[in-house]
Amino acid sequence: MKPAAALLAAAVLLSLAACSTGHADVNKAGPSSSATADAGKSSTAEKAAGIPDAPTGNDRDAYLDAIAAVDPQIIVDEQKAIDAGRNQCASLAGDGFAKVDWLAAQRFGNDARPLTDAQGEQLNAALRGTLCPE
C-alpha cells in the first residue's frame, strides 16, 4: 500500500504544479494605459508634498548639468539622481526642515561617495535653479 500512496502523492503534487504554471491570473489587474502614459508625472499626493514631475528634454539636461557641477559622480545613475532631486524638492518646499543641506548630501551621496553639507548646499542651490524653483 505504501508504493500506491507515494504514487498518489506524486500525482497530486504534479497536478498542482501544472495548475500553477503557465496561466495568467485573470483577476490580476495589469497596468492601465493611463499609468503607462503618465510615467514621470507626479501624482496628486506627490504634488501636494512638493514633488515635481520628472524633468524631460532640455529641463532634464539642465538639471543633470547643474548637479554634476557639484560632483560628476552623482549623475552616473541618472534616474537615481532625478528621483533624489524630486524627493529633495519636497524637503525644500516643506516648512520646518532645518537640515536641508545635510539631507541633500545624504540623498545624493552614499557610503562609497559621501557628500558634505557644503555640497548639499550647492545641490540645493542647483535644485532651486532647475527642478524645484521657489
Coordinates of C-alpha atoms in Angstrom, one line a residue, residues 20-30:
S20 CA 0.2 27.0 -11.1
T21 CA 2.4 27.4 -14.1
G22 CA 1.8 29.0 -17.5
H23 CA -1.5 30.5 -16.6
A24 CA -2.0 34.2 -16.2
D25 CA -4.1 35.4 -13.2
V26 CA -7.2 36.8 -14.9
N27 CA -8.2 38.6 -11.7
K28 CA -4.9 40.4 -11.5
A29 CA -5.1 44.0 -12.9
G30 CA -2.4 44.9 -15.3

